[in-house]
């Protein structure tokens, strides 16, 4: 007799046939390093994520290692800002000092740095402004080169340009190679959308634009094909991996990029995606398992690497699954 009953997925059988499994190895945990002393302060817009001063980085790094996190991304928070983001590329800038400190504390973490100018410009935009208030793409490139080079010189293992200027991957590859950093890969924020889900981050990094928005250089959330084009151009310019950001509202873009390109696909599970779940869990509106479910969906869509503020929370699920 023909039977159509499906496998009853209970207990160990369910474990055996599970198609998607997260691993700590593929997660990247972002950290926010702040000027000042003796600070380890929860960021109000991002529960359980901290602003940490350099002198207290060892505590944070120990906690990260205790959770088996293997990769971190460093963001700098400073009030030293000017029109050309000098603090972003000087030798003793906040990120450069933080990278050196982390490398002193441990050799067990891959250190990735975000290459952008918005946290260091007094106007909060991601590049150099023209008189008319528009970001000048080509003038910005040479500054991004300086930022990326200074991160590599400080000891970063990989640089991740998040500015969305055209031609920046090639420009950064060139300057790194010229200076002997041929083995430092570039993780390109390729399909970065002009998203409302960055709100909590802009509070955390003090990087909201003082006027206007980033729609001139970030992508329109309506566009899928343009995302594929941006990925293709970045790969041509020498990107070692391509990123889709945000993640949850763009799972189709992650899937498309994975099917289409041979390089690793990175997804940035951004601050808004984090905080909405965290706050809902803390209010009792969602069961805590929503954390695993949401990040798992990003993996199922095809992400090879996931940048997520949930990395510490995920440890206990990963051990169980
Ligand atoms: C810098 C940058 C941003 C994020 C990462 N790098 C902010 C932005 O573009 O406004 C957002 C990360 C997040 O929301 O978690 N350009």
mmCIF file with all atom_site columns, N, CA, C and O and ligand atoms in Angstrom, residues 30 32 46 73 75 114-119 126 162-163 189 192-193 195 197-202 205 207-209 214 217-218 245 268-273 309, ligand 1:
data_model
loop_
_atom_site.group_PDB
_atom_site.id
_atom_site.type_symbol
_atom_site.label_atom_id
_atom_site.label_alt_id
_atom_site.label_comp_id
_atom_site.label_asym_id
_atom_site.label_entity_id
_atom_site.label_seq_id
_atom_site.pdbx_PDB_ins_code
_atom_site.Cartn_x
_atom_site.Cartn_y
_atom_site.Cartn_z
_atom_site.occupancy
_atom_site.B_iso_or_equiv
_atom_site.pdbx_formal_charge
_atom_site.auth_seq_id
_atom_site.auth_comp_id
_atom_site.auth_asym_id
_atom_site.auth_atom_id
_atom_site.pdbx_PDB_model_num
ATOM   1   N N   . UNK A 1 30  ? 30.513 42.281 17.038 1.00 0.00 ? 30  UNK A N   1
ATOM   2   C CA  . UNK A 1 30  ? 31.002 43.672 16.997 1.00 0.00 ? 30  UNK A CA  1
ATOM   3   C C   . UNK A 1 30  ? 31.210 44.225 18.400 1.00 0.00 ? 30  UNK A C   1
ATOM   4   O O   . UNK A 1 30  ? 30.414 43.956 19.304 1.00 0.00 ? 30  UNK A O   1
ATOM   5   N N   . UNK A 1 32  ? 32.229 47.938 20.690 1.00 0.00 ? 32  UNK A N   1
ATOM   6   C CA  . UNK A 1 32  ? 32.308 49.401 20.619 1.00 0.00 ? 32  UNK A CA  1
ATOM   7   C C   . UNK A 1 32  ? 33.321 49.904 21.630 1.00 0.00 ? 32  UNK A C   1
ATOM   8   O O   . UNK A 1 32  ? 33.104 49.815 22.836 1.00 0.00 ? 32  UNK A O   1
ATOM   9   N N   . UNK A 1 46  ? 20.927 49.242 22.993 1.00 0.00 ? 46  UNK A N   1
ATOM   10  C CA  . UNK A 1 46  ? 21.298 47.862 22.655 1.00 0.00 ? 46  UNK A CA  1
ATOM   11  C C   . UNK A 1 46  ? 21.567 47.043 23.924 1.00 0.00 ? 46  UNK A C   1
ATOM   12  O O   . UNK A 1 46  ? 22.714 46.927 24.363 1.00 0.00 ? 46  UNK A O   1
ATOM   13  N N   . UNK A 1 73  ? 34.599 42.416 15.404 1.00 0.00 ? 73  UNK A N   1
ATOM   14  C CA  . UNK A 1 73  ? 34.712 43.595 14.555 1.00 0.00 ? 73  UNK A CA  1
ATOM   15  C C   . UNK A 1 73  ? 34.746 44.804 15.484 1.00 0.00 ? 73  UNK A C   1
ATOM   16  O O   . UNK A 1 73  ? 33.931 44.898 16.394 1.00 0.00 ? 73  UNK A O   1
ATOM   17  N N   . UNK A 1 75  ? 34.503 48.780 16.411 1.00 0.00 ? 75  UNK A N   1
ATOM   18  C CA  . UNK A 1 75  ? 34.039 50.130 16.078 1.00 0.00 ? 75  UNK A CA  1
ATOM   19  C C   . UNK A 1 75  ? 34.579 51.093 17.121 1.00 0.00 ? 75  UNK A C   1
ATOM   20  O O   . UNK A 1 75  ? 34.639 50.768 18.306 1.00 0.00 ? 75  UNK A O   1
ATOM   21  N N   . UNK A 1 114 ? 36.064 48.029 10.784 1.00 0.00 ? 114 UNK A N   1
ATOM   22  C CA  . UNK A 1 114 ? 35.115 48.699 9.896  1.00 0.00 ? 114 UNK A CA  1
ATOM   23  C C   . UNK A 1 114 ? 35.806 49.947 9.335  1.00 0.00 ? 114 UNK A C   1
ATOM   24  O O   . UNK A 1 114 ? 36.257 50.798 10.098 1.00 0.00 ? 114 UNK A O   1
ATOM   25  N N   . UNK A 1 115 ? 35.917 50.005 8.023  1.00 0.00 ? 115 UNK A N   1
ATOM   26  C CA  . UNK A 1 115 ? 36.571 51.156 7.399  1.00 0.00 ? 115 UNK A CA  1
ATOM   27  C C   . UNK A 1 115 ? 35.495 52.126 6.918  1.00 0.00 ? 115 UNK A C   1
ATOM   28  O O   . UNK A 1 115 ? 34.794 51.858 5.945  1.00 0.00 ? 115 UNK A O   1
ATOM   29  N N   . UNK A 1 116 ? 35.338 53.208 7.663  1.00 0.00 ? 116 UNK A N   1
ATOM   30  C CA  . UNK A 1 116 ? 34.347 54.213 7.277  1.00 0.00 ? 116 UNK A CA  1
ATOM   31  C C   . UNK A 1 116 ? 34.736 55.528 7.940  1.00 0.00 ? 116 UNK A C   1
ATOM   32  O O   . UNK A 1 116 ? 35.629 55.579 8.773  1.00 0.00 ? 116 UNK A O   1
ATOM   33  N N   . UNK A 1 117 ? 34.060 56.591 7.579  1.00 0.00 ? 117 UNK A N   1
ATOM   34  C CA  . UNK A 1 117 ? 34.413 57.895 8.135  1.00 0.00 ? 117 UNK A CA  1
ATOM   35  C C   . UNK A 1 117 ? 33.315 58.497 9.005  1.00 0.00 ? 117 UNK A C   1
ATOM   36  O O   . UNK A 1 117 ? 33.560 59.472 9.728  1.00 0.00 ? 117 UNK A O   1
ATOM   37  N N   . UNK A 1 118 ? 32.118 57.907 8.972  1.00 0.00 ? 118 UNK A N   1
ATOM   38  C CA  . UNK A 1 118 ? 30.965 58.589 9.590  1.00 0.00 ? 118 UNK A CA  1
ATOM   39  C C   . UNK A 1 118 ? 31.089 58.752 11.110 1.00 0.00 ? 118 UNK A C   1
ATOM   40  O O   . UNK A 1 118 ? 30.507 59.668 11.680 1.00 0.00 ? 118 UNK A O   1
ATOM   41  N N   . UNK A 1 119 ? 31.852 57.882 11.770 1.00 0.00 ? 119 UNK A N   1
ATOM   42  C CA  . UNK A 1 119 ? 32.010 58.051 13.218 1.00 0.00 ? 119 UNK A CA  1
ATOM   43  C C   . UNK A 1 119 ? 33.015 59.148 13.559 1.00 0.00 ? 119 UNK A C   1
ATOM   44  O O   . UNK A 1 119 ? 33.174 59.514 14.714 1.00 0.00 ? 119 UNK A O   1
ATOM   45  N N   . UNK A 1 126 ? 29.639 59.653 5.472  1.00 0.00 ? 126 UNK A N   1
ATOM   46  C CA  . UNK A 1 126 ? 30.661 58.617 5.318  1.00 0.00 ? 126 UNK A CA  1
ATOM   47  C C   . UNK A 1 126 ? 31.817 59.045 4.418  1.00 0.00 ? 126 UNK A C   1
ATOM   48  O O   . UNK A 1 126 ? 32.620 58.211 3.990  1.00 0.00 ? 126 UNK A O   1
ATOM   49  N N   . UNK A 1 162 ? 32.759 50.029 4.787  1.00 0.00 ? 162 UNK A N   1
ATOM   50  C CA  . UNK A 1 162 ? 31.293 50.090 4.904  1.00 0.00 ? 162 UNK A CA  1
ATOM   51  C C   . UNK A 1 162 ? 30.724 51.389 4.357  1.00 0.00 ? 162 UNK A C   1
ATOM   52  O O   . UNK A 1 162 ? 29.567 51.701 4.555  1.00 0.00 ? 162 UNK A O   1
ATOM   53  N N   . UNK A 1 163 ? 31.561 52.146 3.657  1.00 0.00 ? 163 UNK A N   1
ATOM   54  C CA  . UNK A 1 163 ? 31.176 53.491 3.219  1.00 0.00 ? 163 UNK A CA  1
ATOM   55  C C   . UNK A 1 163 ? 30.300 53.517 1.974  1.00 0.00 ? 163 UNK A C   1
ATOM   56  O O   . UNK A 1 163 ? 29.589 54.478 1.735  1.00 0.00 ? 163 UNK A O   1
ATOM   57  N N   . UNK A 1 189 ? 31.375 45.634 2.336  1.00 0.00 ? 189 UNK A N   1
ATOM   58  C CA  . UNK A 1 189 ? 29.940 45.859 2.526  1.00 0.00 ? 189 UNK A CA  1
ATOM   59  C C   . UNK A 1 189 ? 29.419 46.192 1.125  1.00 0.00 ? 189 UNK A C   1
ATOM   60  O O   . UNK A 1 189 ? 29.467 47.344 0.709  1.00 0.00 ? 189 UNK A O   1
ATOM   61  N N   . UNK A 1 192 ? 24.737 47.389 0.777  1.00 0.00 ? 192 UNK A N   1
ATOM   62  C CA  . UNK A 1 192 ? 24.383 48.025 2.041  1.00 0.00 ? 192 UNK A CA  1
ATOM   63  C C   . UNK A 1 192 ? 23.217 48.982 1.782  1.00 0.00 ? 192 UNK A C   1
ATOM   64  O O   . UNK A 1 192 ? 23.343 49.949 1.026  1.00 0.00 ? 192 UNK A O   1
ATOM   65  N N   . UNK A 1 193 ? 22.109 48.663 2.393  1.00 0.00 ? 193 UNK A N   1
ATOM   66  C CA  . UNK A 1 193 ? 20.890 49.421 2.132  1.00 0.00 ? 193 UNK A CA  1
ATOM   67  C C   . UNK A 1 193 ? 20.772 50.643 3.052  1.00 0.00 ? 193 UNK A C   1
ATOM   68  O O   . UNK A 1 193 ? 21.255 50.615 4.187  1.00 0.00 ? 193 UNK A O   1
ATOM   69  N N   . UNK A 1 195 ? 18.965 51.855 5.424  1.00 0.00 ? 195 UNK A N   1
ATOM   70  C CA  . UNK A 1 195 ? 17.966 51.165 6.235  1.00 0.00 ? 195 UNK A CA  1
ATOM   71  C C   . UNK A 1 195 ? 17.659 51.889 7.535  1.00 0.00 ? 195 UNK A C   1
ATOM   72  O O   . UNK A 1 195 ? 18.541 52.506 8.142  1.00 0.00 ? 195 UNK A O   1
ATOM   73  N N   . UNK A 1 197 ? 16.970 50.212 10.082 1.00 0.00 ? 197 UNK A N   1
ATOM   74  C CA  . UNK A 1 197 ? 17.396 49.275 11.126 1.00 0.00 ? 197 UNK A CA  1
ATOM   75  C C   . UNK A 1 197 ? 18.778 49.596 11.716 1.00 0.00 ? 197 UNK A C   1
ATOM   76  O O   . UNK A 1 197 ? 19.281 48.858 12.540 1.00 0.00 ? 197 UNK A O   1
ATOM   77  N N   . UNK A 1 198 ? 19.418 50.690 11.255 1.00 0.00 ? 198 UNK A N   1
ATOM   78  C CA  . UNK A 1 198 ? 20.702 51.080 11.844 1.00 0.00 ? 198 UNK A CA  1
ATOM   79  C C   . UNK A 1 198 ? 20.537 52.025 13.036 1.00 0.00 ? 198 UNK A C   1
ATOM   80  O O   . UNK A 1 198 ? 21.533 52.449 13.622 1.00 0.00 ? 198 UNK A O   1
ATOM   81  N N   . UNK A 1 199 ? 19.295 52.373 13.351 1.00 0.00 ? 199 UNK A N   1
ATOM   82  C CA  . UNK A 1 199 ? 19.045 53.389 14.387 1.00 0.00 ? 199 UNK A CA  1
ATOM   83  C C   . UNK A 1 199 ? 19.818 53.187 15.679 1.00 0.00 ? 199 UNK A C   1
ATOM   84  O O   . UNK A 1 199 ? 20.552 54.085 16.119 1.00 0.00 ? 199 UNK A O   1
ATOM   85  N N   . UNK A 1 200 ? 19.720 52.026 16.337 1.00 0.00 ? 200 UNK A N   1
ATOM   86  C CA  . UNK A 1 200 ? 20.426 51.840 17.615 1.00 0.00 ? 200 UNK A CA  1
ATOM   87  C C   . UNK A 1 200 ? 21.940 51.970 17.483 1.00 0.00 ? 200 UNK A C   1
ATOM   88  O O   . UNK A 1 200 ? 22.613 52.490 18.368 1.00 0.00 ? 200 UNK A O   1
ATOM   89  N N   . UNK A 1 201 ? 22.499 51.543 16.342 1.00 0.00 ? 201 UNK A N   1
ATOM   90  C CA  . UNK A 1 201 ? 23.947 51.657 16.111 1.00 0.00 ? 201 UNK A CA  1
ATOM   91  C C   . UNK A 1 201 ? 24.371 53.117 16.064 1.00 0.00 ? 201 UNK A C   1
ATOM   92  O O   . UNK A 1 201 ? 25.412 53.500 16.599 1.00 0.00 ? 201 UNK A O   1
ATOM   93  N N   . UNK A 1 202 ? 23.565 53.934 15.395 1.00 0.00 ? 202 UNK A N   1
ATOM   94  C CA  . UNK A 1 202 ? 23.958 55.342 15.260 1.00 0.00 ? 202 UNK A CA  1
ATOM   95  C C   . UNK A 1 202 ? 23.977 56.032 16.615 1.00 0.00 ? 202 UNK A C   1
ATOM   96  O O   . UNK A 1 202 ? 24.766 56.938 16.843 1.00 0.00 ? 202 UNK A O   1
ATOM   97  N N   . UNK A 1 205 ? 27.309 54.495 18.178 1.00 0.00 ? 205 UNK A N   1
ATOM   98  C CA  . UNK A 1 205 ? 28.569 54.939 17.578 1.00 0.00 ? 205 UNK A CA  1
ATOM   99  C C   . UNK A 1 205 ? 28.595 56.446 17.381 1.00 0.00 ? 205 UNK A C   1
ATOM   100 O O   . UNK A 1 205 ? 29.561 56.982 16.847 1.00 0.00 ? 205 UNK A O   1
ATOM   101 N N   . UNK A 1 207 ? 27.047 58.304 15.257 1.00 0.00 ? 207 UNK A N   1
ATOM   102 C CA  . UNK A 1 207 ? 27.389 58.498 13.846 1.00 0.00 ? 207 UNK A CA  1
ATOM   103 C C   . UNK A 1 207 ? 26.195 58.904 12.984 1.00 0.00 ? 207 UNK A C   1
ATOM   104 O O   . UNK A 1 207 ? 26.232 58.748 11.768 1.00 0.00 ? 207 UNK A O   1
ATOM   105 N N   . UNK A 1 208 ? 25.128 59.404 13.605 1.00 0.00 ? 208 UNK A N   1
ATOM   106 C CA  . UNK A 1 208 ? 23.989 59.834 12.786 1.00 0.00 ? 208 UNK A CA  1
ATOM   107 C C   . UNK A 1 208 ? 24.382 61.073 11.998 1.00 0.00 ? 208 UNK A C   1
ATOM   108 O O   . UNK A 1 208 ? 25.062 61.954 12.516 1.00 0.00 ? 208 UNK A O   1
ATOM   109 N N   . UNK A 1 209 ? 23.996 61.169 10.717 1.00 0.00 ? 209 UNK A N   1
ATOM   110 C CA  . UNK A 1 209 ? 24.341 62.370 9.959  1.00 0.00 ? 209 UNK A CA  1
ATOM   111 C C   . UNK A 1 209 ? 23.664 63.605 10.549 1.00 0.00 ? 209 UNK A C   1
ATOM   112 O O   . UNK A 1 209 ? 22.520 63.522 11.005 1.00 0.00 ? 209 UNK A O   1
ATOM   113 N N   . UNK A 1 214 ? 21.662 59.026 4.116  1.00 0.00 ? 214 UNK A N   1
ATOM   114 C CA  . UNK A 1 214 ? 22.737 58.373 3.365  1.00 0.00 ? 214 UNK A CA  1
ATOM   115 C C   . UNK A 1 214 ? 22.235 57.771 2.049  1.00 0.00 ? 214 UNK A C   1
ATOM   116 O O   . UNK A 1 214 ? 22.872 56.884 1.496  1.00 0.00 ? 214 UNK A O   1
ATOM   117 N N   . UNK A 1 217 ? 24.440 57.337 -1.182 1.00 0.00 ? 217 UNK A N   1
ATOM   118 C CA  . UNK A 1 217 ? 25.442 56.288 -1.403 1.00 0.00 ? 217 UNK A CA  1
ATOM   119 C C   . UNK A 1 217 ? 25.025 54.913 -0.895 1.00 0.00 ? 217 UNK A C   1
ATOM   120 O O   . UNK A 1 217 ? 25.666 53.930 -1.224 1.00 0.00 ? 217 UNK A O   1
ATOM   121 N N   . UNK A 1 218 ? 23.970 54.860 -0.064 1.00 0.00 ? 218 UNK A N   1
ATOM   122 C CA  . UNK A 1 218 ? 23.488 53.530 0.324  1.00 0.00 ? 218 UNK A CA  1
ATOM   123 C C   . UNK A 1 218 ? 22.304 53.155 -0.579 1.00 0.00 ? 218 UNK A C   1
ATOM   124 O O   . UNK A 1 218 ? 21.687 54.000 -1.206 1.00 0.00 ? 218 UNK A O   1
ATOM   125 N N   . UNK A 1 245 ? 23.646 43.796 3.932  1.00 0.00 ? 245 UNK A N   1
ATOM   126 C CA  . UNK A 1 245 ? 23.342 44.444 5.203  1.00 0.00 ? 245 UNK A CA  1
ATOM   127 C C   . UNK A 1 245 ? 22.150 45.361 5.041  1.00 0.00 ? 245 UNK A C   1
ATOM   128 O O   . UNK A 1 245 ? 22.143 46.151 4.102  1.00 0.00 ? 245 UNK A O   1
ATOM   129 N N   . UNK A 1 268 ? 25.122 40.992 7.723  1.00 0.00 ? 268 UNK A N   1
ATOM   130 C CA  . UNK A 1 268 ? 25.211 41.796 8.945  1.00 0.00 ? 268 UNK A CA  1
ATOM   131 C C   . UNK A 1 268 ? 23.826 41.886 9.572  1.00 0.00 ? 268 UNK A C   1
ATOM   132 O O   . UNK A 1 268 ? 22.932 42.533 9.052  1.00 0.00 ? 268 UNK A O   1
ATOM   133 N N   . UNK A 1 269 ? 23.682 41.167 10.664 1.00 0.00 ? 269 UNK A N   1
ATOM   134 C CA  . UNK A 1 269 ? 22.452 41.166 11.455 1.00 0.00 ? 269 UNK A CA  1
ATOM   135 C C   . UNK A 1 269 ? 22.524 42.439 12.333 1.00 0.00 ? 269 UNK A C   1
ATOM   136 O O   . UNK A 1 269 ? 23.096 42.426 13.400 1.00 0.00 ? 269 UNK A O   1
ATOM   137 N N   . UNK A 1 270 ? 21.941 43.531 11.828 1.00 0.00 ? 270 UNK A N   1
ATOM   138 C CA  . UNK A 1 270 ? 22.287 44.858 12.369 1.00 0.00 ? 270 UNK A CA  1
ATOM   139 C C   . UNK A 1 270 ? 21.605 45.185 13.700 1.00 0.00 ? 270 UNK A C   1
ATOM   140 O O   . UNK A 1 270 ? 20.747 44.443 14.182 1.00 0.00 ? 270 UNK A O   1
ATOM   141 N N   . UNK A 1 271 ? 21.981 46.351 14.212 1.00 0.00 ? 271 UNK A N   1
ATOM   142 C CA  . UNK A 1 271 ? 21.543 46.761 15.551 1.00 0.00 ? 271 UNK A CA  1
ATOM   143 C C   . UNK A 1 271 ? 20.028 46.751 15.735 1.00 0.00 ? 271 UNK A C   1
ATOM   144 O O   . UNK A 1 271 ? 19.529 46.307 16.763 1.00 0.00 ? 271 UNK A O   1
ATOM   145 N N   . UNK A 1 272 ? 19.281 47.240 14.725 1.00 0.00 ? 272 UNK A N   1
ATOM   146 C CA  . UNK A 1 272 ? 17.817 47.294 14.867 1.00 0.00 ? 272 UNK A CA  1
ATOM   147 C C   . UNK A 1 272 ? 17.218 45.896 14.927 1.00 0.00 ? 272 UNK A C   1
ATOM   148 O O   . UNK A 1 272 ? 16.257 45.645 15.658 1.00 0.00 ? 272 UNK A O   1
ATOM   149 N N   . UNK A 1 273 ? 17.822 44.986 14.174 1.00 0.00 ? 273 UNK A N   1
ATOM   150 C CA  . UNK A 1 273 ? 17.330 43.605 14.171 1.00 0.00 ? 273 UNK A CA  1
ATOM   151 C C   . UNK A 1 273 ? 17.624 42.937 15.514 1.00 0.00 ? 273 UNK A C   1
ATOM   152 O O   . UNK A 1 273 ? 16.882 42.066 15.970 1.00 0.00 ? 273 UNK A O   1
ATOM   153 N N   . UNK A 1 309 ? 25.270 40.863 17.023 1.00 0.00 ? 309 UNK A N   1
ATOM   154 C CA  . UNK A 1 309 ? 25.386 41.221 18.440 1.00 0.00 ? 309 UNK A CA  1
ATOM   155 C C   . UNK A 1 309 ? 24.854 40.093 19.327 1.00 0.00 ? 309 UNK A C   1
ATOM   156 O O   . UNK A 1 309 ? 24.980 40.147 20.541 1.00 0.00 ? 309 UNK A O   1
HETATM 157 C C1  . LIG B 2 .   ? 29.254 52.740 9.290  1.00 0.00 ? 1   LIG B C1  1
HETATM 158 C C2  . LIG B 2 .   ? 28.434 51.583 9.738  1.00 0.00 ? 1   LIG B C2  1
HETATM 159 C C3  . LIG B 2 .   ? 27.067 51.548 10.114 1.00 0.00 ? 1   LIG B C3  1
HETATM 160 C C4  . LIG B 2 .   ? 26.819 50.257 10.574 1.00 0.00 ? 1   LIG B C4  1
HETATM 161 C C5  . LIG B 2 .   ? 27.992 49.542 10.440 1.00 0.00 ? 1   LIG B C5  1
HETATM 162 N N1  . LIG B 2 .   ? 28.971 50.371 9.903  1.00 0.00 ? 1   LIG B N1  1
HETATM 163 C C6  . LIG B 2 .   ? 26.066 52.609 10.208 1.00 0.00 ? 1   LIG B C6  1
HETATM 164 C C7  . LIG B 2 .   ? 25.511 53.307 9.072  1.00 0.00 ? 1   LIG B C7  1
HETATM 165 O O1  . LIG B 2 .   ? 25.750 53.061 7.899  1.00 0.00 ? 1   LIG B O1  1
HETATM 166 O O2  . LIG B 2 .   ? 24.768 54.228 9.391  1.00 0.00 ? 1   LIG B O2  1
HETATM 167 C C8  . LIG B 2 .   ? 25.500 49.773 11.120 1.00 0.00 ? 1   LIG B C8  1
HETATM 168 C C9  . LIG B 2 .   ? 25.557 48.595 11.988 1.00 0.00 ? 1   LIG B C9  1
HETATM 169 C C10 . LIG B 2 .   ? 24.347 48.300 12.777 1.00 0.00 ? 1   LIG B C10 1
HETATM 170 O O3  . LIG B 2 .   ? 23.274 48.925 12.653 1.00 0.00 ? 1   LIG B O3  1
HETATM 171 O O4  . LIG B 2 .   ? 24.450 47.376 13.591 1.00 0.00 ? 1   LIG B O4  1
HETATM 172 N N2  . LIG B 2 .   ? 28.929 53.306 8.103  1.00 0.00 ? 1   LIG B N2  1
#
